[in-house]
CSV table of C-alpha atoms and ligand atoms in Angstrom, one decimal:
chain,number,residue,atom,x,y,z
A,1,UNK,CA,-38.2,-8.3,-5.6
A,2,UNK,CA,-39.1,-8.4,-9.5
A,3,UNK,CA,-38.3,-4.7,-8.9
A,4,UNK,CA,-35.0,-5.3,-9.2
A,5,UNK,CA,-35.3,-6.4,-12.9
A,6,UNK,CA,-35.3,-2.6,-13.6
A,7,UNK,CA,-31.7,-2.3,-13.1
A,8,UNK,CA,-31.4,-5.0,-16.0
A,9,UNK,CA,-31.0,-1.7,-18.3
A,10,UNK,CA,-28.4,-0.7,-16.7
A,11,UNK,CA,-26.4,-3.8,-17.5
A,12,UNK,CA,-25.9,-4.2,-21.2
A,13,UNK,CA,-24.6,-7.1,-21.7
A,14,UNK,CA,-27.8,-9.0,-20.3
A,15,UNK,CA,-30.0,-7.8,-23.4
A,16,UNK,CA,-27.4,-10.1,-25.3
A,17,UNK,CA,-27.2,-13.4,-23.6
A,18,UNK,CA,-28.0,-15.4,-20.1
A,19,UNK,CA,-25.5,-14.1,-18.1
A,20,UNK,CA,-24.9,-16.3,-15.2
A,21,UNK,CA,-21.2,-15.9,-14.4
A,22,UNK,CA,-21.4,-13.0,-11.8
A,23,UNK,CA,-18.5,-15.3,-9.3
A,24,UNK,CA,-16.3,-15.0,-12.3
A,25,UNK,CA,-16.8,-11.3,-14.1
A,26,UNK,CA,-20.2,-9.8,-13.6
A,27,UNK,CA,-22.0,-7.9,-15.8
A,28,UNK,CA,-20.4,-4.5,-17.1
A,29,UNK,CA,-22.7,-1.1,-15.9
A,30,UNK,CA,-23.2,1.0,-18.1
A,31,UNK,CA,-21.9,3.6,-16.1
A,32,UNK,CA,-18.4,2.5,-15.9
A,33,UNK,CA,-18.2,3.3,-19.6
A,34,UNK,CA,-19.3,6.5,-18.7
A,35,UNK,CA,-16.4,6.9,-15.5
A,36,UNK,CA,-13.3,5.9,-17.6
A,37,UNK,CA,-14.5,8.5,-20.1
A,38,UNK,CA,-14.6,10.8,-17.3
A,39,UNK,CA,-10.9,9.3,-16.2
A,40,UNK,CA,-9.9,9.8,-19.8
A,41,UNK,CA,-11.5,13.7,-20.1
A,42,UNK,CA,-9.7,14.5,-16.8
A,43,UNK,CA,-6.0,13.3,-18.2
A,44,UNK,CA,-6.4,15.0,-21.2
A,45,UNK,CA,-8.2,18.8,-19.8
A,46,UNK,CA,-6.7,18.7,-16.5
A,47,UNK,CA,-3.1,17.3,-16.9
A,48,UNK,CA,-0.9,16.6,-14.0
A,49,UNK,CA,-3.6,18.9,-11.5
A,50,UNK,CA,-5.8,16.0,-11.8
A,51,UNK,CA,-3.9,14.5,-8.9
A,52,UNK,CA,-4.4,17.3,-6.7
A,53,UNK,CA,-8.2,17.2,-7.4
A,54,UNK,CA,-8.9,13.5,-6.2
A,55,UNK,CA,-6.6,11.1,-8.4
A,56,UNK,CA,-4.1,10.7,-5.5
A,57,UNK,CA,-6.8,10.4,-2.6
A,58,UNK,CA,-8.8,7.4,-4.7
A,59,UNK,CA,-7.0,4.7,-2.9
A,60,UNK,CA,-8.8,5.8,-0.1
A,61,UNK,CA,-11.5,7.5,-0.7
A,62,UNK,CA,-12.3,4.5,-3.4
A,63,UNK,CA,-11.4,2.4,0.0
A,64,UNK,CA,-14.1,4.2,2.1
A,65,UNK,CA,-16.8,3.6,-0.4
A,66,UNK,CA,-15.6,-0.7,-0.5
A,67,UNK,CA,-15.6,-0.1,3.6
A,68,UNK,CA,-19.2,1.1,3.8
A,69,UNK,CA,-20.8,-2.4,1.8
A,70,UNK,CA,-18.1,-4.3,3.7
A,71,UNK,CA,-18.8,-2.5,7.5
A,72,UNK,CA,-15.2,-0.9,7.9
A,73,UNK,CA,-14.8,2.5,9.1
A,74,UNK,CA,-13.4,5.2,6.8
A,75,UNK,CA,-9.7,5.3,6.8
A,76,UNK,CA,-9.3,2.1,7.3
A,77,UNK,CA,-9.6,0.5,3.9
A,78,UNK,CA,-7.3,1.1,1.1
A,79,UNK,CA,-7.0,0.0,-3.2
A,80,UNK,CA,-4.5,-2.2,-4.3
A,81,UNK,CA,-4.4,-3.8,-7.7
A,82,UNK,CA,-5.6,-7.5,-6.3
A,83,UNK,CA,-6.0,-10.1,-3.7
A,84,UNK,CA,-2.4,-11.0,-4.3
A,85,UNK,CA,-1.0,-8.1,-3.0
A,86,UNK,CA,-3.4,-6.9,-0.4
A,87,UNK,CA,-2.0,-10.5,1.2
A,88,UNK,CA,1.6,-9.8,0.6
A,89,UNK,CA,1.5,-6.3,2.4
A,90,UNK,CA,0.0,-8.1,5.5
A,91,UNK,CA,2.9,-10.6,5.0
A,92,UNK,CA,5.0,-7.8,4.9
A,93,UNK,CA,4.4,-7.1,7.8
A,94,UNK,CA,5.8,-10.1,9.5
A,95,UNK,CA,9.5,-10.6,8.4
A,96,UNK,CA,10.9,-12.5,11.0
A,97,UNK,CA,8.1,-14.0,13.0
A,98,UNK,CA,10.5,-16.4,14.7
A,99,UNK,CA,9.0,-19.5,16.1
A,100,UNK,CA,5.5,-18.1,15.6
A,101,UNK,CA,5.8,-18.9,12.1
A,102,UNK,CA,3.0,-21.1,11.1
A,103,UNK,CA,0.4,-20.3,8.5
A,104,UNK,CA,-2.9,-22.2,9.2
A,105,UNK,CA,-5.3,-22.0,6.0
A,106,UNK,CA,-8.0,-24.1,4.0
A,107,UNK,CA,-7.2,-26.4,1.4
A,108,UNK,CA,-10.1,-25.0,-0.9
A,109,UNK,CA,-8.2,-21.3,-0.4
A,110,UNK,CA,-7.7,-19.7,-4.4
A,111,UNK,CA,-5.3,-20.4,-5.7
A,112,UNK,CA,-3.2,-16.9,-5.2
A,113,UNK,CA,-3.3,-17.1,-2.0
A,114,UNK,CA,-1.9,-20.7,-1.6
A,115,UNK,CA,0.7,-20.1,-3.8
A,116,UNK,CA,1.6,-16.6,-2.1
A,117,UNK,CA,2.1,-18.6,1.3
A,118,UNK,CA,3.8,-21.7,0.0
A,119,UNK,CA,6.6,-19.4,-1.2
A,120,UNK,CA,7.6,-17.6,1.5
A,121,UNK,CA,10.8,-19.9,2.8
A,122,UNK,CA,10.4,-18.5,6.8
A,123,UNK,CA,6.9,-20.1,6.9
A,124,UNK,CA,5.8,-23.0,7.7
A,125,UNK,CA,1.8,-24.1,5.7
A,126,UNK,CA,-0.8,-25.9,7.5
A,127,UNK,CA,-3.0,-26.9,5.0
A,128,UNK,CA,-6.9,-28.2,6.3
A,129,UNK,CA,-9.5,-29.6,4.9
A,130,UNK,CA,-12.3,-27.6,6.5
A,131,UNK,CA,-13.2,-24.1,8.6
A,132,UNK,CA,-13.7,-26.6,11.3
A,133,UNK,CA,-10.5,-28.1,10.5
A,134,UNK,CA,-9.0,-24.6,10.9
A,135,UNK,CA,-10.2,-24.0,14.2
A,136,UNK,CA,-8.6,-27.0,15.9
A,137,UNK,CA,-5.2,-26.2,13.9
A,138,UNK,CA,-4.2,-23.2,15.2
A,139,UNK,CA,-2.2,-22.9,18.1
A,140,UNK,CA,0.5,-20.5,19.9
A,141,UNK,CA,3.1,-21.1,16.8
A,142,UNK,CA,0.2,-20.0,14.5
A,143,UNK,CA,1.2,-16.5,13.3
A,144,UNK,CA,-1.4,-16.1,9.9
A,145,UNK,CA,-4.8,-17.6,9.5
A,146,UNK,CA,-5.6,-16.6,5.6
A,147,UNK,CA,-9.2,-17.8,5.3
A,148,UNK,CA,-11.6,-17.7,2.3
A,149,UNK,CA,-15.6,-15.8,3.7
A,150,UNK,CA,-16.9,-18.1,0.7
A,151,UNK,CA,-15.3,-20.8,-1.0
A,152,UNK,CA,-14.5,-20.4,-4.8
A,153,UNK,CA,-15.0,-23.6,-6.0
A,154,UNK,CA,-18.3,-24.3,-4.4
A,155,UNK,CA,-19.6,-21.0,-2.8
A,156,UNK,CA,-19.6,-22.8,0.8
A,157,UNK,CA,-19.8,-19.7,3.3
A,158,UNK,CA,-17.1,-20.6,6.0
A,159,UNK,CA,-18.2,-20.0,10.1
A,160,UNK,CA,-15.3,-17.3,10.8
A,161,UNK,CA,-16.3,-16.6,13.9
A,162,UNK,CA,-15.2,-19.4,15.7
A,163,UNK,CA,-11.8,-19.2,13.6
A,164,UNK,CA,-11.0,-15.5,15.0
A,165,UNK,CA,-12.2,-16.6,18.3
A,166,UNK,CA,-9.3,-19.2,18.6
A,167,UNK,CA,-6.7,-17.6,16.7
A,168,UNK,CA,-7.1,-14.2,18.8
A,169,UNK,CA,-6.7,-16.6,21.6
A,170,UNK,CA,-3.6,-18.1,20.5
A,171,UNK,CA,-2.2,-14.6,19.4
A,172,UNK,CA,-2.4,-15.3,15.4
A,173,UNK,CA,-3.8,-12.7,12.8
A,174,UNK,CA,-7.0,-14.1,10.4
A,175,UNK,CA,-6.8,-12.5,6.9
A,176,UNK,CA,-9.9,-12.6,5.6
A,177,UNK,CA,-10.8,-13.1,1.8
A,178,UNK,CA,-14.4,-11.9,0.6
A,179,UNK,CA,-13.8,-11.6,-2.7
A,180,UNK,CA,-16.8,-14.4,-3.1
A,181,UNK,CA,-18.9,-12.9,-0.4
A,182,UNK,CA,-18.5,-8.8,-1.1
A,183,UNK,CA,-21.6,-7.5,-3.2
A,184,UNK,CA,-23.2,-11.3,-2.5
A,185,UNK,CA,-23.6,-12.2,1.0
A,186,UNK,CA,-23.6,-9.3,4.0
A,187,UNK,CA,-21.2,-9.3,6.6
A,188,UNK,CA,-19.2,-6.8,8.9
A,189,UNK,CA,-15.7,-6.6,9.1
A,190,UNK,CA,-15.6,-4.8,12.3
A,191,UNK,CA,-18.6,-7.1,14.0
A,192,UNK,CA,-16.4,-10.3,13.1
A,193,UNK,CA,-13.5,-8.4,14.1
A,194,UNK,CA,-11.0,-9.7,11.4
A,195,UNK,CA,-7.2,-8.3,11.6
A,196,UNK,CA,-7.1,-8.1,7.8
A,197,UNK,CA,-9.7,-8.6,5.0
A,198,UNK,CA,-9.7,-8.3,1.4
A,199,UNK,CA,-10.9,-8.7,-1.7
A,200,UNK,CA,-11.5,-7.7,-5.6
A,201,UNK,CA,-14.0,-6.1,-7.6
A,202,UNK,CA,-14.2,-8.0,-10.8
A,203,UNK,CA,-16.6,-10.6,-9.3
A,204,UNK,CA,-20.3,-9.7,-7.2
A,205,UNK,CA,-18.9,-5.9,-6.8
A,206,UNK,CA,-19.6,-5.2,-10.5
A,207,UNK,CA,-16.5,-3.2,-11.0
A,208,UNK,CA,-14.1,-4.8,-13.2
A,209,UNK,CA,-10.6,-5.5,-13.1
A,210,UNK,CA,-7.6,-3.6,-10.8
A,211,UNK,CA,-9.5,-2.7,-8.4
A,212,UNK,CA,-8.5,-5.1,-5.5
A,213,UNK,CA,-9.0,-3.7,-1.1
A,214,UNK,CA,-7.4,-4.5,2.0
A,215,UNK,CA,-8.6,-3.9,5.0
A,216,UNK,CA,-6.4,-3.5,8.6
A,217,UNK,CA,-8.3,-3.6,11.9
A,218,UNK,CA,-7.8,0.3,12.8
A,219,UNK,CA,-6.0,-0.5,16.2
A,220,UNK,CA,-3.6,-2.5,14.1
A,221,UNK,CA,-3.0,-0.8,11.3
A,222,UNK,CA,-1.2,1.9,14.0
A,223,UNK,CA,1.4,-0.7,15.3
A,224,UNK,CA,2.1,-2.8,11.9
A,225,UNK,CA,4.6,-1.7,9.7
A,226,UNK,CA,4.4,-3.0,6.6
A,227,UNK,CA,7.9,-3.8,4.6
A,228,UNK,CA,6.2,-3.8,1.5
A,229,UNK,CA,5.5,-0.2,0.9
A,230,UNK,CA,6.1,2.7,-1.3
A,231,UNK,CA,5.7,6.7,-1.0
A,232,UNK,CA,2.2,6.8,-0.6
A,233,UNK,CA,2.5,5.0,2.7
A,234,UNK,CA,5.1,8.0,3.6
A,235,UNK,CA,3.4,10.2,6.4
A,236,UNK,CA,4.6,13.4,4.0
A,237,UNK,CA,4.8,11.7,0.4
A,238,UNK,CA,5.5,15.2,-1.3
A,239,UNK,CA,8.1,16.4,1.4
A,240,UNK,CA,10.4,13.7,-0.7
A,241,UNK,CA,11.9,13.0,2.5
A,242,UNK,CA,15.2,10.2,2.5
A,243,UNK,CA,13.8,8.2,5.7
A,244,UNK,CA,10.6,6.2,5.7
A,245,UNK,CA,8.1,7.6,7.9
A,246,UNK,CA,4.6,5.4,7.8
A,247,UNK,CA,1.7,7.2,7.4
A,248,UNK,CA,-1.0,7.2,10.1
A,249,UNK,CA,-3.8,4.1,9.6
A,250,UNK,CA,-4.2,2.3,6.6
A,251,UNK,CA,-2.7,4.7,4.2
A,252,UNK,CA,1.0,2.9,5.7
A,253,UNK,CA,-0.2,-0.2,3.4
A,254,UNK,CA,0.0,1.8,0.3
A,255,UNK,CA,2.5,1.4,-2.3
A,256,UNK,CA,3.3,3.6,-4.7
A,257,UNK,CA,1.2,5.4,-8.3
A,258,UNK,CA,-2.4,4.0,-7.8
A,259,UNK,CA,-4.5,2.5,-10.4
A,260,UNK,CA,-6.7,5.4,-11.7
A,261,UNK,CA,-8.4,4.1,-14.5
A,262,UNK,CA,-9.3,1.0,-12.8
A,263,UNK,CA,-10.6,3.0,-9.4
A,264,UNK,CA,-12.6,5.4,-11.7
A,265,UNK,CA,-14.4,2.0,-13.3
A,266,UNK,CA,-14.7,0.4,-10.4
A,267,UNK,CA,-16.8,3.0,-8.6
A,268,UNK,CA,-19.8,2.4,-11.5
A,269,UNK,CA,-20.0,-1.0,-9.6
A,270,UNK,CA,-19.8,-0.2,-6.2
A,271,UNK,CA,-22.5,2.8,-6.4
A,272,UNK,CA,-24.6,0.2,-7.8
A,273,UNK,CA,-24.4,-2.2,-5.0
A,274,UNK,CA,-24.8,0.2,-2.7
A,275,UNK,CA,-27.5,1.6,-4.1
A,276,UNK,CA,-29.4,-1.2,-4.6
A,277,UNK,CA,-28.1,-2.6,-0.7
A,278,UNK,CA,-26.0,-6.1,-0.1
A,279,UNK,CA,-29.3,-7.2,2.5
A,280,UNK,CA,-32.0,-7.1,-0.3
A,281,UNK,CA,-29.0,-8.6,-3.1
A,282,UNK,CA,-29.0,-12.0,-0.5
A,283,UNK,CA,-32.8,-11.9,-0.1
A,284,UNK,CA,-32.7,-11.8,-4.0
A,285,UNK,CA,-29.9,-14.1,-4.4
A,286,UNK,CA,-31.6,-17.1,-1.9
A,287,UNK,CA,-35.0,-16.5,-4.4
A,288,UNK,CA,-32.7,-17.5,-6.9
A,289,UNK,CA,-30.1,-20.0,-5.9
A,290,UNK,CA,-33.3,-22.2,-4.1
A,291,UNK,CA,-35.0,-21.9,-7.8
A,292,UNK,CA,-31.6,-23.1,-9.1
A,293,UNK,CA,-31.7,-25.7,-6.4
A,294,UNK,CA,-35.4,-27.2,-7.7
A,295,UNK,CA,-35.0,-26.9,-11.2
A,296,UNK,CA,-31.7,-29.0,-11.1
A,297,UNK,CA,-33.7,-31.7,-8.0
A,298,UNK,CA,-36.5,-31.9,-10.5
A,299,UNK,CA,-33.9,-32.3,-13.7
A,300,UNK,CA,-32.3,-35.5,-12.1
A,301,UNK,CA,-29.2,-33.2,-12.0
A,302,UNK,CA,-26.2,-33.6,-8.7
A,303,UNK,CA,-25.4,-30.7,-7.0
A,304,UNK,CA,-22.5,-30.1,-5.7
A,305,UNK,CA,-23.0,-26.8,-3.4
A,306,UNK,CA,-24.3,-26.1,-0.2
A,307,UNK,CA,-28.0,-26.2,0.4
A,308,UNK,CA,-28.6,-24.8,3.6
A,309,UNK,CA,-28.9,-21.0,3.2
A,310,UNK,CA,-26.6,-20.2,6.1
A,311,UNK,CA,-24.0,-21.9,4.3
A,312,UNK,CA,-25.0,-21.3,0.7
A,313,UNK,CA,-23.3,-18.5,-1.2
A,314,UNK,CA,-24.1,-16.8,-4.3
A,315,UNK,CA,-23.6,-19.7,-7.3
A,316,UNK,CA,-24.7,-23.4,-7.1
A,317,UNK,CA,-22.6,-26.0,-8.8
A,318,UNK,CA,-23.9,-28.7,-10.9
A,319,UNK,CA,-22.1,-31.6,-11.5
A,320,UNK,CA,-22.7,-33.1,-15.5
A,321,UNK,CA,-20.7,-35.9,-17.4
A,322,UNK,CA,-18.5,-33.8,-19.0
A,323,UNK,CA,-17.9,-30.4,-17.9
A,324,UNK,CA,-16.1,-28.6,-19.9
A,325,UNK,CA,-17.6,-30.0,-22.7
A,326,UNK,CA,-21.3,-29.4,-21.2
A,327,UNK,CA,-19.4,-25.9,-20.9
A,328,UNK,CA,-18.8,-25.1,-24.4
A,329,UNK,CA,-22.2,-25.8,-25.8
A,330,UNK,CA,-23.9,-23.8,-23.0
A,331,UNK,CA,-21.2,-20.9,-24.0
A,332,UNK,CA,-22.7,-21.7,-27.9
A,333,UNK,CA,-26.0,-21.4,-26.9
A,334,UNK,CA,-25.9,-18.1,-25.5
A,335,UNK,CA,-25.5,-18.9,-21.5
A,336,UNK,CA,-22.2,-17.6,-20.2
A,337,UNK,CA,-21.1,-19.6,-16.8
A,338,UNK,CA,-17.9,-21.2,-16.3
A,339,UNK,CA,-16.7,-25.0,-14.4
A,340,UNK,CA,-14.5,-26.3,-12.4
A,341,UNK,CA,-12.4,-29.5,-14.1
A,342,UNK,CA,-13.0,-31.3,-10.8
A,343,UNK,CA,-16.2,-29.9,-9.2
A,344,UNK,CA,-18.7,-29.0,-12.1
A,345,UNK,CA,-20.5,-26.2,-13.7
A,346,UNK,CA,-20.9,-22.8,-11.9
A,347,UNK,CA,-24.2,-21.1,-12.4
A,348,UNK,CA,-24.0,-17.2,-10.5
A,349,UNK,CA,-26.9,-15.1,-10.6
A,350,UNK,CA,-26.9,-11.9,-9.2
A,351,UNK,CA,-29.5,-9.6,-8.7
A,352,UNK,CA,-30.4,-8.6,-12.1
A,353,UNK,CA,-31.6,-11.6,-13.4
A,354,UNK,CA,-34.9,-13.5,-14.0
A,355,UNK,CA,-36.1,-16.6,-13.0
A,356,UNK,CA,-36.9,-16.9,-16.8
A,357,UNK,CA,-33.3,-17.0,-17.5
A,358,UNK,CA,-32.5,-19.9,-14.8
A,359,UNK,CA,-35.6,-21.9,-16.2
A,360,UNK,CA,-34.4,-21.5,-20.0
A,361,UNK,CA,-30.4,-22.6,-18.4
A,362,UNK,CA,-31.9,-25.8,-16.9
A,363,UNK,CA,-34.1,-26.7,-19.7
A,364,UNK,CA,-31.3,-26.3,-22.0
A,365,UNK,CA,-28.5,-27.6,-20.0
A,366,UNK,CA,-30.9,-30.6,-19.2
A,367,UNK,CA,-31.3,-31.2,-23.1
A,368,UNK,CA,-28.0,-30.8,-24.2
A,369,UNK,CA,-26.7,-33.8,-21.4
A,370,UNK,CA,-30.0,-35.9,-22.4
A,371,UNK,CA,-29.2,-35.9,-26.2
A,372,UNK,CA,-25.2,-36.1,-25.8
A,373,UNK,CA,-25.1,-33.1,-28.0
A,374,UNK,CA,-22.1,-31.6,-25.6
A,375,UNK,CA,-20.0,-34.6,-26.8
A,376,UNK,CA,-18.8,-32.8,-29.6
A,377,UNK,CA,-16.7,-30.9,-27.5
A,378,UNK,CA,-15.3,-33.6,-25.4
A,379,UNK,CA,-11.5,-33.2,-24.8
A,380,UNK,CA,-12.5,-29.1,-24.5
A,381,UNK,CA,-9.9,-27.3,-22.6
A,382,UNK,CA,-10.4,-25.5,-19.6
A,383,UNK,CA,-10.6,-22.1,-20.3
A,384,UNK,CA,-12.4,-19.3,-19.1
B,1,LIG,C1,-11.8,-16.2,-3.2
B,1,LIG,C2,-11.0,-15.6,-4.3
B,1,LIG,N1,-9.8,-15.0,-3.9
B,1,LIG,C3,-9.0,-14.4,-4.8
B,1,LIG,C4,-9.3,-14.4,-6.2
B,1,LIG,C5,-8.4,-13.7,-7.1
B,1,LIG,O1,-7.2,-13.3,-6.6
B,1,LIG,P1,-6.4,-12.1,-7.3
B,1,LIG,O2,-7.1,-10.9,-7.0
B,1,LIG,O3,-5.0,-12.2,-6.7
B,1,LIG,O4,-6.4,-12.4,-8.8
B,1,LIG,C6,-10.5,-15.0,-6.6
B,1,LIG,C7,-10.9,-15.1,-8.0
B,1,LIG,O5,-10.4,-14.7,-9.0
B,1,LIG,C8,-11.3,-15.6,-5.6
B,1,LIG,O6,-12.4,-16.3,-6.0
């Protein structure tokens, strides 16, 4: 697996401090630098043409390249800008959903997502406190199960199959999150047969912001017509015509000018992951997370993620007397993570770095709560 430290060159931010916040916003390639010059050289040389010659396809053919680390099959996966409003195009599609209008999700959902369902005044929320939880919740008035793959907060991995077992029973849609899980974890859209899934690139995907994916089961994404939608999902966007006509399969959950510059760096990620394969990334990530795991047992330190590897995603959290505080004099020190006000510190290392990185964040992190030399940041805000 150490051959996997090669790829550290092609990360540049990793020869300038312990990068360990790959939940949050991993590491830049190199390449992408390379891809929004290549964005900016075709705006300026090829003008308005440069839609004709693969600007306009990106939402999907960027989609395809997101379906084949996430097992959809092409056409079925489109861009969007973010999580946000992949989930309010599948609520779009569901107006008026009369008395099957409840919404069954998990408490430890992000934020975005709660907040996008709470608003919606024909819905009803369920709100649980566990996957298990979910399961028994849903019932024939269920008509949305939004689920997180792995949880923000403490990168649990949730058991979905059970959850689309019942809900496809009871006649409900699960919407799938994997924004914690894509790049990280492997999994299979179409195996787990999700209605909807979705997710980001900023975080495991390694391509940066604007770049968020949805997903529709292909069966589906024939009968749903999304209210939410703009000329691209027209069947014949340059016919101009006055009446909406959805396009076939996902390119009906479109909206309208995609996010070129965004799609263009986000491709530098997704090569990468491909390249390198999501099955050896989770080999590499256990290696590291269970190192994590000992060096905090053996520091006297309380964890506060999963252990088990089936249910243990890509970061461990670590709970510490004051973590923002503990925070901000890891950030001073040169080790970039982030916390949680009422969980703890979130160490994510992806597959480009060392164990000699996670040894040098414990040692420190242990000497900085042993001497109280974080208290001089007590009362630190959260940030990011
Ligand atoms: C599980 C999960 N979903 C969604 C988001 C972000 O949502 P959005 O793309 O709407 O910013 C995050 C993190 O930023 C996340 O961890």
């Amino acid at each position: 697996m150490d051959d996997l430290l090669a790829y550290r060159d092609r990360f540049p931010i990793l020869g300038d401090c312990t990068y360990l916040i790959n939940h949050s916003l991993a590491a830049m390639p190199a390449a992408a630098e390379a891809r929004l010059l290549e964005y900016a050289r075709m705006w300026r040389e090829r003008g308005i043409r440069a839609w004709g010659e693969g600007w306009w396809e990106m939402p999907v053919t960027v989609g395809d390249q997101i379906g084949r680390i996430v097992g959809a099959p092409p056409g079925s996966t489109v861009m969007h800008q973010n999580v946000t409003i992949a989930e309010e195009i599948v609520l779009s599609c569901f107006r008026s959903p009369g008395a099957r209008n409840r919404v069954v999700y998990e408490e430890a959902n992000f934020p975005s997502v709660r907040y996008l369902y709470q608003a919606q005044p024909g819905l009803e929320v369920v709100t649980c406190a566990s996957d298990e939880e979910i399961v028994d919740a849903i019932d024939e008035r269920t008509l949305l199960v939004p689920i997180s793959h792995v949880l923000f907060k403490n990168a649990e991995i949730q058991d979905v199959e059970p959850i689309v077992r019942r809900a496809h029973e009871a006649g409900a849609y699960v919407v799938l999150d994997c924004y914690q899980s894509a790049g990280v974890v492997p999994f299979d859209v179409t195996a787990l047969d999700v209605d909807f899934a979705c997710g980001g690139s900023v975080k495991w995907l390694c391509g940066g912001p604007g770049a968020g994916w949805l997903y529709v089961r292909p069966d589906l994404a024939e009968r749903l017509e999304p209210t939410f939608v703009g000329w691209q999902g027209h069947a014949r966007p340059f016919a101009f015509e006055p009446e909406l006509e959805y396009a076939a399969g996902a390119r009906r959950f479109l909206t309208g000018t995609p996010n070129v510059p965004a799609l263009y760096a986000a491709t530098a990620g997704y090569d990468v992951i491909e390249e390198v394969g999501v099955g050896r990334i989770r080999e590499r990530s256990l290696v590291l997370t269970g190192l994590l795991l000992e060096l905090l047992d053996a520091g006297g330190f309380e964890v506060g993620s999963p252990r088990a590897p089936e249910r243990r995603g890509g970061t461990v959290l670590v709970r510490t007397p004051d973590n923002a505080a503990v925070h901000r004099e890891l950030g001073e020190r040169g080790i970039i993570c982030d916390f949680r006000p009422d969980a703890g510190i979130r160490l994510g290392p992806h597959f480009y770095n060392s164990e000699d990185e996670l040894r040098h964040t414990v040692s420190v992190l242990a000497e900085i709560v042993e001497s109280g030399a974080y208290e001089r940041h007590s009362g630190a805000a959260a940030r990011f």
